[in-house]
Coordinates of C-alpha atoms (C1' of nucleotides) in Angstrom, one line a residue:
Chain A
M8 CA 21.9 -10.8 -10.7
F9 CA 18.3 -8.8 -9.8
A10 CA 16.9 -6.2 -12.4
L11 CA 14.4 -3.2 -11.1
I12 CA 12.2 -2.0 -13.5
D13 CA 10.8 0.9 -13.1
C14 CA 8.0 2.7 -14.6
N15 CA 9.2 7.0 -15.0
N16 CA 6.3 9.1 -13.6
F17 CA 4.0 6.4 -13.7
F18 CA 0.8 8.0 -13.4
V19 CA 1.5 11.1 -15.3
S20 CA 3.0 8.6 -18.0
C21 CA -0.1 6.9 -18.4
E22 CA -2.4 9.8 -19.2
R23 CA 0.3 10.7 -21.9
V24 CA -0.1 7.6 -23.5
F25 CA -3.7 8.7 -24.4
R26 CA -3.2 12.7 -24.4
P27 CA 0.1 13.5 -25.9
D28 CA -0.5 17.1 -26.1
L29 CA 0.6 16.3 -22.0
E30 CA 4.1 15.8 -23.3
H31 CA 6.8 18.4 -22.1
K32 CA 4.6 19.9 -20.0
P33 CA 4.3 19.7 -16.1
V34 CA 1.1 17.9 -15.1
V35 CA 0.6 16.5 -12.0
V36 CA -2.1 13.8 -10.9
L37 CA -3.9 14.3 -7.9
S38 CA -5.0 12.0 -4.5
S39 CA -9.0 11.7 -4.5
N40 CA -10.7 14.8 -3.6
D41 CA -8.1 16.5 -6.1
G42 CA -6.3 16.9 -2.5
C43 CA -2.8 16.4 -2.5
V44 CA 0.1 15.6 -5.6
I45 CA 0.8 11.9 -6.0
A46 CA 2.6 12.0 -9.2
R47 CA 4.5 14.7 -11.2
S48 CA 5.8 15.0 -14.6
N49 CA 9.9 15.6 -15.0
E50 CA 8.4 19.2 -16.0
A51 CA 6.3 19.7 -12.8
K52 CA 9.3 18.4 -10.3
L53 CA 11.6 21.0 -11.9
L54 CA 9.2 23.6 -10.8
G55 CA 9.9 22.7 -7.5
I56 CA 6.5 20.9 -6.6
P57 CA 7.1 18.5 -4.2
M58 CA 5.4 14.9 -3.5
S59 CA 2.4 15.4 -1.3
A60 CA 2.4 18.9 -1.9
P61 CA -1.6 19.7 -1.5
L62 CA -3.4 21.0 -4.3
F63 CA -4.0 24.6 -2.5
E64 CA -0.1 25.3 -1.3
I65 CA 1.1 25.0 -4.6
R66 CA -1.8 26.7 -6.6
H67 CA 0.3 29.8 -7.2
L68 CA 2.5 27.4 -9.4
V69 CA -0.7 25.9 -11.4
K70 CA -1.4 29.2 -12.4
A71 CA 1.8 30.4 -13.1
Y72 CA 3.3 27.8 -15.3
G73 CA 0.2 26.2 -16.3
V74 CA 0.5 23.2 -14.4
E75 CA -2.2 20.5 -15.8
T76 CA -3.8 19.1 -12.9
L77 CA -5.3 15.9 -13.2
S78 CA -7.4 13.1 -10.7
C79 CA -6.7 10.4 -9.9
N80 CA -7.5 7.4 -13.0
F81 CA -7.1 4.0 -11.0
E82 CA -8.9 2.1 -13.2
L83 CA -6.4 3.2 -16.3
Y84 CA -3.3 2.9 -14.2
G85 CA -4.0 -0.3 -13.1
D86 CA -4.9 -1.7 -16.3
M87 CA -1.5 0.0 -18.0
S88 CA 0.3 -1.9 -15.1
H89 CA -0.9 -5.3 -16.4
R90 CA -0.1 -4.5 -19.9
V91 CA 3.7 -3.4 -18.7
M92 CA 3.3 -6.9 -16.3
N93 CA 2.4 -8.6 -19.0
V94 CA 5.0 -7.3 -21.5
L95 CA 7.8 -8.7 -18.8
Q96 CA 6.0 -12.3 -18.6
Q97 CA 5.8 -12.6 -21.5
Q98 CA 9.6 -12.5 -22.6
Y99 CA 10.7 -14.0 -19.0
K100 CA 9.9 -16.5 -16.6
N101 CA 11.2 -14.7 -13.2
V102 CA 9.0 -11.7 -12.8
E103 CA 7.9 -10.5 -9.0
V104 CA 5.4 -7.9 -9.4
Y105 CA 6.4 -5.6 -6.7
S106 CA 3.8 -2.9 -6.9
I107 CA 1.4 -1.1 -9.7
D108 CA 5.0 0.5 -11.1
E109 CA 7.7 -1.8 -10.7
A110 CA 8.7 -5.6 -11.1
F111 CA 11.9 -7.1 -10.6
L112 CA 13.6 -9.8 -12.4
M113 CA 16.7 -11.8 -12.2
F114 CA 18.7 -13.2 -14.7
D115 CA 22.4 -14.9 -15.5
A116 CA 25.4 -12.9 -13.8
N117 CA 27.6 -12.5 -16.9
L118 CA 24.4 -10.9 -18.6
D119 CA 25.2 -7.9 -20.8
W120 CA 23.3 -6.3 -18.8
A121 CA 23.5 -2.6 -20.5
Q122 CA 22.3 -4.2 -23.9
E123 CA 19.5 -6.1 -22.4
G124 CA 18.3 -3.2 -20.1
E125 CA 18.0 -1.2 -23.4
K126 CA 16.4 -3.4 -25.1
L127 CA 13.8 -4.0 -22.6
H128 CA 12.8 -0.2 -22.3
R129 CA 12.3 0.0 -25.9
H130 CA 10.5 -3.1 -25.9
I131 CA 8.1 -1.8 -22.8
L132 CA 7.6 1.6 -24.6
Q133 CA 6.9 0.2 -27.7
C134 CA 4.2 -2.0 -26.4
T135 CA 2.6 0.2 -24.0
G136 CA 4.0 3.9 -24.2
I137 CA 5.8 4.3 -20.7
P138 CA 8.6 4.8 -20.1
T139 CA 11.0 3.2 -18.0
S140 CA 14.2 3.4 -15.5
I141 CA 16.1 -0.2 -15.6
G142 CA 18.6 -0.7 -12.7
F143 CA 20.9 -4.2 -12.5
G144 CA 22.7 -5.5 -9.3
P145 CA 23.7 -8.4 -7.4
T146 CA 20.5 -7.6 -4.8
K147 CA 17.3 -5.9 -5.1
T148 CA 18.7 -3.4 -2.8
L149 CA 21.1 -2.4 -4.7
A150 CA 19.6 -2.8 -8.4
K151 CA 16.5 -0.6 -6.9
L152 CA 19.7 1.8 -6.1
A153 CA 20.9 1.5 -9.2
S154 CA 17.6 2.2 -11.0
I155 CA 17.8 5.7 -9.3
Q156 CA 21.0 6.3 -11.0
A157 CA 18.9 5.1 -14.5
K158 CA 16.2 7.6 -13.9
A159 CA 19.1 10.9 -13.9
L160 CA 20.9 9.1 -16.4
G161 CA 18.6 7.8 -19.0
V162 CA 20.2 4.6 -19.4
P163 CA 20.3 1.7 -17.7
Y164 CA 22.5 1.4 -14.8
Y165 CA 24.4 -1.7 -12.6
I166 CA 25.9 -1.0 -9.5
D167 CA 27.6 -3.7 -7.0
G168 CA 29.5 -3.4 -3.8
T169 CA 33.0 -3.4 -5.4
S170 CA 35.4 -0.6 -5.0
S171 CA 34.5 0.5 -8.4
Y172 CA 30.7 2.2 -7.3
H173 CA 31.9 3.4 -4.1
H174 CA 31.6 6.7 -5.5
T175 CA 27.9 6.8 -6.6
L176 CA 27.4 4.7 -3.2
K177 CA 29.1 7.8 -1.2
T178 CA 27.1 10.3 -3.3
T179 CA 23.5 9.1 -2.5
S180 CA 21.9 10.0 0.7
V181 CA 21.2 6.5 3.0
S182 CA 17.3 8.0 2.6
K183 CA 17.4 6.8 -0.8
I184 CA 18.2 3.0 -0.1
W185 CA 14.9 0.8 0.1
G186 CA 13.8 0.6 3.6
I187 CA 15.4 3.9 5.3
G188 CA 12.6 6.2 5.9
A189 CA 12.5 9.4 7.9
K190 CA 12.6 7.8 10.9
L191 CA 15.5 5.8 10.6
T192 CA 17.2 8.4 8.2
K193 CA 17.1 10.9 11.3
S194 CA 19.0 8.3 14.0
L195 CA 21.3 7.2 11.8
K196 CA 22.6 10.4 10.3
Q197 CA 22.9 10.9 14.7
H198 CA 25.0 7.8 14.6
G199 CA 27.3 9.7 11.8
I200 CA 26.1 7.4 9.1
Y201 CA 24.7 10.0 6.0
S202 CA 25.2 8.1 3.1
A203 CA 24.7 4.7 1.3
Y204 CA 28.3 3.7 1.2
D205 CA 28.6 4.7 5.5
L206 CA 25.7 2.3 5.8
M207 CA 27.5 -0.3 3.6
T208 CA 30.5 0.0 5.5
I209 CA 28.7 -0.6 9.5
E210 CA 29.1 -3.9 11.2
P211 CA 25.7 -6.0 10.0
S212 CA 25.7 -7.1 13.7
W213 CA 25.8 -3.5 15.1
A214 CA 22.9 -2.8 13.0
R215 CA 21.3 -5.5 14.4
R216 CA 21.5 -4.6 18.0
N217 CA 21.3 -0.9 17.2
Y218 CA 18.5 -1.3 15.5
N219 CA 16.5 -4.4 13.9
I220 CA 16.8 -7.4 11.3
I221 CA 15.4 -5.3 8.6
V222 CA 18.5 -2.6 9.0
E223 CA 20.9 -5.3 9.1
R224 CA 19.8 -7.3 5.9
I225 CA 20.1 -3.7 4.1
V226 CA 23.6 -3.9 5.0
Q227 CA 24.1 -6.9 4.0
E228 CA 22.2 -5.8 0.5
L229 CA 24.7 -3.1 0.1
N230 CA 28.1 -5.6 0.5
G231 CA 26.6 -8.1 -2.0
F232 CA 25.3 -10.5 -0.2
S233 CA 21.0 -11.2 -1.5
C234 CA 19.0 -11.7 1.5
M235 CA 15.7 -10.9 -0.2
P236 CA 14.8 -13.1 -2.8
L237 CA 12.7 -12.9 -5.9
T238 CA 9.0 -14.0 -4.9
L239 CA 7.5 -15.3 -8.0
I240 CA 3.8 -16.6 -6.4
Q241 CA 1.5 -14.4 -5.1
E242 CA 0.6 -14.8 -1.7
P243 CA -2.9 -14.2 -1.0
K244 CA -3.5 -10.7 0.8
K245 CA -3.6 -10.8 4.4
S246 CA -6.2 -7.7 4.8
I247 CA -8.3 -5.4 2.2
Q248 CA -9.7 -2.5 3.3
I249 CA -11.7 0.5 1.7
T250 CA -11.3 4.0 3.0
R251 CA -11.9 7.2 1.5
S252 CA -11.9 11.1 3.0
F253 CA -15.2 13.3 2.1
F254 CA -14.9 16.4 0.3
K255 CA -16.2 17.8 3.1
P256 CA -17.4 16.9 6.5
I257 CA -20.2 15.1 7.7
R258 CA -22.6 15.2 10.5
D259 CA -25.2 13.2 9.4
E260 CA -25.9 9.5 10.4
E261 CA -27.9 8.1 7.5
I262 CA -25.2 10.1 4.7
L263 CA -22.3 7.7 6.8
K264 CA -24.0 5.2 6.6
Q265 CA -24.8 5.1 3.1
A266 CA -21.2 5.7 2.4
I267 CA -19.8 2.9 4.4
A268 CA -22.7 0.7 2.4
R269 CA -20.5 1.9 -0.7
Y270 CA -17.9 0.9 1.1
G271 CA -18.7 -2.4 2.3
F272 CA -20.3 -3.1 -1.1
R273 CA -16.6 -2.6 -2.6
L274 CA -15.2 -4.4 -0.4
S275 CA -17.1 -7.8 -0.4
A276 CA -16.6 -7.6 -4.3
K277 CA -13.2 -7.7 -3.7
L278 CA -13.0 -10.5 -1.4
R279 CA -15.4 -12.4 -4.0
E280 CA -13.3 -11.3 -6.6
V281 CA -10.0 -13.4 -5.1
S282 CA -11.7 -15.8 -3.8
Q283 CA -12.1 -14.8 -0.2
K284 CA -13.9 -14.2 2.8
T285 CA -13.6 -12.5 6.0
T286 CA -14.1 -13.5 9.3
T287 CA -12.9 -10.2 11.4
L288 CA -14.8 -6.4 10.3
F289 CA -13.2 -3.3 11.5
V290 CA -15.1 -0.2 11.3
Y291 CA -13.6 3.1 11.9
A292 CA -14.1 6.9 11.6
Q293 CA -12.6 10.4 12.3
N294 CA -12.7 14.0 12.0
S295 CA -10.0 15.8 10.2
P296 CA -6.5 15.7 11.6
F297 CA -5.9 19.2 10.3
R298 CA -8.5 21.4 11.6
N299 CA -8.1 22.7 14.9
E300 CA -10.5 20.1 16.7
T301 CA -9.8 17.4 19.5
S302 CA -8.7 14.2 17.4
V303 CA -11.7 11.7 17.3
F304 CA -11.3 8.5 16.1
H305 CA -14.1 5.7 16.5
Q306 CA -14.0 2.3 16.0
R307 CA -15.4 -0.4 16.2
T308 CA -14.3 -4.6 15.5
I309 CA -16.7 -7.1 14.4
V310 CA -15.9 -11.1 15.0
L311 CA -18.3 -12.7 12.7
T312 CA -19.0 -16.6 13.6
E313 CA -18.5 -18.0 10.1
P314 CA -16.4 -16.7 7.4
T315 CA -18.1 -14.3 4.7
N316 CA -17.9 -12.2 1.7
S317 CA -21.7 -11.6 1.3
T318 CA -22.4 -8.2 0.6
S319 CA -25.9 -7.7 2.9
T320 CA -23.9 -9.3 5.8
I321 CA -21.0 -6.9 5.1
I322 CA -23.1 -4.0 4.9
G323 CA -25.5 -5.0 7.9
H324 CA -22.2 -5.3 9.9
A325 CA -20.9 -1.9 8.7
Q326 CA -24.0 -0.1 9.7
E327 CA -24.7 -1.3 12.8
A328 CA -21.0 -0.1 13.5
I329 CA -21.4 3.5 12.5
K330 CA -25.1 3.1 14.3
Y331 CA -22.7 2.3 17.4
F332 CA -20.0 4.6 17.9
F333 CA -21.8 8.1 15.7
D334 CA -22.0 10.9 17.5
P335 CA -23.9 14.0 16.3
K336 CA -21.3 16.4 17.5
V337 CA -18.5 15.3 15.5
A338 CA -17.4 16.7 12.1
Y339 CA -16.2 13.4 10.4
H340 CA -14.0 12.9 7.8
K341 CA -13.0 9.9 7.0
I342 CA -14.5 7.1 7.2
G343 CA -13.4 3.5 5.8
I344 CA -13.8 -0.6 6.6
M345 CA -11.0 -3.2 6.6
A346 CA -11.5 -6.8 6.1
V347 CA -8.8 -8.9 8.6
D348 CA -8.2 -12.3 9.3
L349 CA -8.9 -13.2 5.4
R350 CA -9.8 -17.3 4.7
D351 CA -9.9 -19.3 1.6
A352 CA -13.4 -18.9 0.2
T353 CA -13.0 -22.3 -1.9
Q354 CA -12.4 -24.4 1.3
P355 CA -15.3 -25.4 3.2
S356 CA -15.1 -22.8 6.6
T357 CA -15.6 -24.8 10.1
R358 CA -19.1 -24.6 11.2
V359 CA -20.6 -23.2 14.5
L360 CA -22.2 -25.4 17.3
F361 CA -24.4 -23.3 18.8
D362 CA -25.4 -20.1 16.8
K363 CA -27.5 -20.2 13.9
P364 CA -26.2 -18.7 10.9
K365 CA -28.4 -15.5 10.0
A366 CA -30.0 -16.0 6.6
L367 CA -28.4 -12.6 5.2
A368 CA -26.6 -13.8 3.1
R369 CA -27.7 -13.9 -0.9
P370 CA -24.8 -15.2 -3.1
D371 CA -27.0 -15.4 -6.2
I372 CA -27.6 -11.8 -5.4
D373 CA -24.1 -10.8 -5.2
K374 CA -23.1 -13.0 -8.4
V375 CA -25.4 -11.2 -10.4
M376 CA -24.0 -7.8 -9.2
D377 CA -20.5 -8.8 -9.9
T378 CA -21.2 -10.0 -13.7
L379 CA -23.1 -6.7 -14.4
N380 CA -20.8 -4.5 -12.7
K381 CA -17.7 -6.4 -14.4
R382 CA -19.5 -5.8 -17.6
F383 CA -21.2 -2.7 -17.7
G384 CA -18.8 -1.0 -15.5
L385 CA -18.5 -0.2 -11.4
G386 CA -21.4 0.8 -9.9
T387 CA -23.9 -0.2 -12.2
V388 CA -25.8 -2.3 -10.0
R389 CA -25.7 -1.4 -6.3
P390 CA -27.6 -2.0 -2.9
L391 CA -29.9 0.5 -2.3
S392 CA -28.4 1.0 1.3
C393 CA -25.9 2.9 -0.9
G394 CA -27.9 5.8 -1.4
E395 CA -29.2 7.1 -4.5
S396 CA -26.8 10.3 -4.9
I397 CA -24.1 11.1 -2.8
E398 CA -21.5 12.0 -5.2
W399 CA -21.0 15.2 -4.2
M400 CA -18.7 13.5 -1.0
N401 CA -15.8 12.8 -3.5
K402 CA -14.3 15.8 -5.8
R403 CA -12.9 14.7 -8.9
D404 CA -13.2 17.7 -11.0
N405 CA -10.3 16.3 -13.7
K406 CA -11.2 12.8 -14.4
T407 CA -9.7 11.7 -17.8
P408 CA -11.6 8.7 -19.1
A409 CA -11.1 4.6 -18.5
Y410 CA -10.1 4.1 -22.1
T411 CA -8.8 1.3 -21.7
T412 CA -11.7 -0.4 -19.9
N413 CA -14.7 0.7 -21.1
W414 CA -15.5 0.6 -24.3
K415 CA -17.8 4.1 -24.1
N416 CA -14.5 5.7 -23.5
L417 CA -12.5 4.5 -26.5
V418 CA -10.0 7.2 -27.9
Q419 CA -11.3 8.2 -31.2
V420 CA -9.0 9.2 -34.0
K421 CA -10.0 11.1 -37.4
A422 CA -7.9 10.6 -39.9
K423 CA -7.9 13.4 -42.3
Chain B
dT14 C1' -11.9 26.5 2.0
dC15 C1' -9.0 22.8 0.2
dT16 C1' -4.4 17.7 3.8
dG17 C1' -4.8 9.9 -0.3
dG18 C1' -5.4 5.5 -0.3
dG19 C1' -3.8 0.2 0.8
dG20 C1' -0.8 -2.4 1.7
dT21 C1' 3.6 -5.2 4.6
dC22 C1' 7.0 -6.9 7.7
dC23 C1' 9.1 -6.7 13.0
dT24 C1' 9.0 -6.2 17.8
dA25 C1' 7.9 -6.1 22.7
dG26 C1' 5.1 -7.5 26.5
dG27 C1' 1.7 -10.4 28.0
dA28 C1' -0.8 -14.6 28.6
dC29 C1' -0.7 -18.8 28.2
dC30 C1' 1.0 -24.4 28.2
dC31 C1' 3.6 -28.2 29.7
Chain C
dT24 C1' 19.2 -17.2 51.4
dC25 C1' 17.5 -20.0 47.8
dT26 C1' 12.2 -21.0 43.5
dG27 C1' 13.1 -23.5 35.5
dG28 C1' 13.4 -24.4 30.8
dG29 C1' 11.2 -23.8 26.9
dG30 C1' 7.8 -22.6 23.9
dT31 C1' 3.5 -20.7 21.4
dC32 C1' 0.1 -17.3 20.3
dC33 C1' -2.2 -12.8 20.3
dT34 C1' -2.1 -7.8 20.2
dA35 C1' -0.6 -3.2 19.5
dG36 C1' 2.2 0.0 18.0
dG37 C1' 5.7 1.7 14.6
dA38 C1' 8.1 1.9 10.7
dC39 C1' 8.3 1.2 6.5
dC40 C1' 6.6 0.6 1.2
dC41 C1' 3.9 2.5 -3.5

DNA sequence: TCTGGGGTCCTAGGACCC
DNA sequence: TCTGGGGTCCTAGGACCC
């Protein structure tokens, strides 16, 4: 039996742990540049604020109901996520960390799921302050569906493919199923498949023929045949990217180069953090998709002769790419850098026969920067090419402190 | 005026191998 | 008139997830 632990309104719940005054109030967390809603408290959901809504479209609701709008604080959410996962891993052997706010567990089939779920919910809440919804089922897909019910009911829930759960499946839209997105929902409805029950009762071979192996697996999983095992070992990442939108459009090449240097710096530090190197960099820049301009997407792929995670090497290539495609007529809205084709940095790499490696890399300097930034906070030291102050490029008007990861931001409590 | 960031997997088609 | 069979690898594009 699988269980899915899902943290309720996770980003909002993280904020509330350190801001108890936000309990029972409508709260939303915004994406970078305070652009879109990426998390909502139950009170905010009840006001009809949709997920992903741009802030400017819900201003009237924010004003009328005093909705608290917080800038995102991923440093905090990442750390709170670790705490929740640590609690699980201390108690159970079979834990798959699925996302920042979800984990799968596996239990013996005859577990008293209601009791175990209650206990687990209380324990996580006590240790971390984060409320969870817990769903159980014989497959991951059913456990996921059960967690949606659990969230609605406020108690753990269980679903299997037996007839006693047909009612639940009949009242669950096909769009709620894990792996069925907008496109598939539309297409399935054209075939008369509206509910989870409808999808459960079609022929798996039909699903395979008309769609693909993913949909076939979903059908099998809805019927209680597990096709998706628990993955306990975290495979190394296959790509890492750093991308950001600007608060206002940029037309200055130097500023773009400073921005891409920042992202290249972050990228190289991330690579070193997970002991990986890259052989292929992908740099891109685009204008805003929301303005009435013809869409522009500049890109450049750089294939390196040797794998690297050196800051100076990566920044060098990234800035070259900007120089290569920069067009002064374009109002740039978003740029990014991605590393693909990653290699294990602890393994020796194949040397190049004819090409002399450029003497750009300075692993000693990289190491010092990593150490300082880890100890004193991100951005304490950075290469000069990142520019001195371009903070205005990203807006975060209402960001809460990094309560759990920065000594300077510790919460102060006054006792009377 | 203002619209996020970071990932994975699958498929089809092309090019190539023996 | 008729022209094999069995593979791998790479890429671009699409769909999905949180």
